[in-house]
Tab-separated table of C-alpha atoms in Angstrom:
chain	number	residue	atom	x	y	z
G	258	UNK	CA	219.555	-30.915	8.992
G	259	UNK	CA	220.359	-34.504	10.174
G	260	UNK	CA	223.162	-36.870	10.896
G	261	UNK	CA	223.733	-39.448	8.980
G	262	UNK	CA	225.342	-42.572	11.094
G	263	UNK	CA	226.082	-44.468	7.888
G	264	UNK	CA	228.334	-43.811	5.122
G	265	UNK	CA	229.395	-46.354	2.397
G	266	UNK	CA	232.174	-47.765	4.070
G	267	UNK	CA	229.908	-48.530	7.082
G	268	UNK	CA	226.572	-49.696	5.989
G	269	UNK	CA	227.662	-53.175	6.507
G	270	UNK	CA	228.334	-52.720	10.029
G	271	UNK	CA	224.816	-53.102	11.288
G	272	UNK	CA	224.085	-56.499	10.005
G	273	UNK	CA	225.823	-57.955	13.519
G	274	UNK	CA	223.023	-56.123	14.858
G	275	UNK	CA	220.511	-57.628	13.132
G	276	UNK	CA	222.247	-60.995	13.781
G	277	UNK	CA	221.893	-60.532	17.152
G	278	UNK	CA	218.135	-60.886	17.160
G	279	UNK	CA	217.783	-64.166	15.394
G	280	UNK	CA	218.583	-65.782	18.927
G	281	UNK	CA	216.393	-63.294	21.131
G	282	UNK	CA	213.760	-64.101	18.271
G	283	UNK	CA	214.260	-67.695	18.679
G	284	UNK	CA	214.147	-68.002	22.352
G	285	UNK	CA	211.039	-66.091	22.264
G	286	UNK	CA	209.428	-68.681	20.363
G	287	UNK	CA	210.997	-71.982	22.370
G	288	UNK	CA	209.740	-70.359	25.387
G	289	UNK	CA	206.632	-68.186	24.936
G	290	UNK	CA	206.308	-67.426	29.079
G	291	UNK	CA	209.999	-66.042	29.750
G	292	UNK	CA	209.662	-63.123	28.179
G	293	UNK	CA	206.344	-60.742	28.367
G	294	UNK	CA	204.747	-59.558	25.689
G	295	UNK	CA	205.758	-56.082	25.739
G	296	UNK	CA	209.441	-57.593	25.052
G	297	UNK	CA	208.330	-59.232	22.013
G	298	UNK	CA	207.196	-56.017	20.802
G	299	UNK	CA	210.022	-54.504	21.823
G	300	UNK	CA	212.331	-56.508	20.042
G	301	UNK	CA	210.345	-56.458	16.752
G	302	UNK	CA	210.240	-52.776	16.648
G	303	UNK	CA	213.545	-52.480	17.089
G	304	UNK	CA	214.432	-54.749	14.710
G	305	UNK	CA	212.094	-52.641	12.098
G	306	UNK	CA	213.830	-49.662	13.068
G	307	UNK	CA	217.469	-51.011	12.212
G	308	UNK	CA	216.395	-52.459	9.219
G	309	UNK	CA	214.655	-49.424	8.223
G	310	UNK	CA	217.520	-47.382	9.161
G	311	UNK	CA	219.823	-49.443	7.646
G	312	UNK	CA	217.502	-49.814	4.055
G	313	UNK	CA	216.638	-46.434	3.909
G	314	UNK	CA	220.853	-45.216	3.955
G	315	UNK	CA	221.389	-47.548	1.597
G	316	UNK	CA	219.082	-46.222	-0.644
G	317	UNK	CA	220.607	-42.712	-0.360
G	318	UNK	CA	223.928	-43.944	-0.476
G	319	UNK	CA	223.790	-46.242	-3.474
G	320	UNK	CA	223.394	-43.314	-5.757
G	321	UNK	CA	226.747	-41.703	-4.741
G	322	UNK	CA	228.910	-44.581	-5.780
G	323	UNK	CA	227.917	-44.142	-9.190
G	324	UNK	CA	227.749	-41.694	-12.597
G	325	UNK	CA	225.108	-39.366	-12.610
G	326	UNK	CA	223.604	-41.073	-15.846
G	327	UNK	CA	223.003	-44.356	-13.863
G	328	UNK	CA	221.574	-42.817	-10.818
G	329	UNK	CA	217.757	-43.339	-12.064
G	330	UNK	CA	218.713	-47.747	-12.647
G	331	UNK	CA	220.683	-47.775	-9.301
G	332	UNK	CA	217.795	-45.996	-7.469
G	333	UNK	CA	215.234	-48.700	-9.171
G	334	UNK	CA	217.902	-51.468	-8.592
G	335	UNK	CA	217.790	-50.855	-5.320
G	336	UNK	CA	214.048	-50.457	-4.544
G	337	UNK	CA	213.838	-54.138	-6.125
G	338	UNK	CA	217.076	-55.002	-4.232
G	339	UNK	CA	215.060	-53.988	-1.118
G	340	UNK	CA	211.271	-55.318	-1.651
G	341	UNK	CA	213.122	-58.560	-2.944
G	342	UNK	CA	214.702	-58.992	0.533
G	343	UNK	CA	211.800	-58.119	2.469
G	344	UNK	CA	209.600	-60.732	0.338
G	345	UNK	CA	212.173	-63.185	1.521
G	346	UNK	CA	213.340	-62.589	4.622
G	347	UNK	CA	209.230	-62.591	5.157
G	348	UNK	CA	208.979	-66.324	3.969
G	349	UNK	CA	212.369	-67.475	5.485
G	350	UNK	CA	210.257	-66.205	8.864
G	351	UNK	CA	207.471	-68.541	8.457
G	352	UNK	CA	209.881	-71.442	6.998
G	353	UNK	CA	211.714	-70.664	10.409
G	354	UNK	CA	208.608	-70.912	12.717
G	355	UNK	CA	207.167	-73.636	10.632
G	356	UNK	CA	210.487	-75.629	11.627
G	357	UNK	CA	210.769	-75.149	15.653
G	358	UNK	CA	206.761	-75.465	15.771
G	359	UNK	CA	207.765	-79.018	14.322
G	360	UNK	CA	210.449	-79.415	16.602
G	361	UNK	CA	208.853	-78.849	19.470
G	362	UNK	CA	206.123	-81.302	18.478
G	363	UNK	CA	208.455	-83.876	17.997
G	364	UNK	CA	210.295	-83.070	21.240
């Protein structure tokens, strides 16, 4: 048995979360020293296990909002849905990095 913290009406709720670490993220990389290490890691595994959390229920839950004869294209829907926004959420990263590493050299 398990609890699920998520229902339809509340996936979108965690994306404040996730919000939230864009800044931590950024300050991290402005100023490498502040924080240790172990922080970094910190934040980045708790930001996996959100988004994980988060993907993963919506996966479950995108089934139930539907017929039973479109469950099978929903499910497949949204395992593109979800490798699509990994693939660019990855590249908006480096596009991200790539910009303060070139404002900081220009700073």
């Amino acid at each position: 048995m398990y609890v699920r913290l998520l229902t339809v009406e509340t996936l979108h709720y965690p994306i404040v979360l996730q919000l939230a670490f864009l800044p931590l993220f950024m300050f991290d990389v402005v100023h490498p020293f502040v924080l240790p290490d172990v922080v970094a890691i910190g934040l980045v595994a708790s930001l996996g296990l959100v988004t994980g959390y988060v993907g993963t229920s919506a996966m479950v839950l995108a089934p139930t909002t539907c017929s039973e004869v479109e469950h099978e294209l929903v499910g497949m829907t949204g395992s593109l849905a979800t490798i699509t926004g990994l693939f660019a959420g990855s590249y908006v990263g480096l596009l991200l990095n790539f910009i303060v590493q070139l404002l900081m050299t220009t700073a």
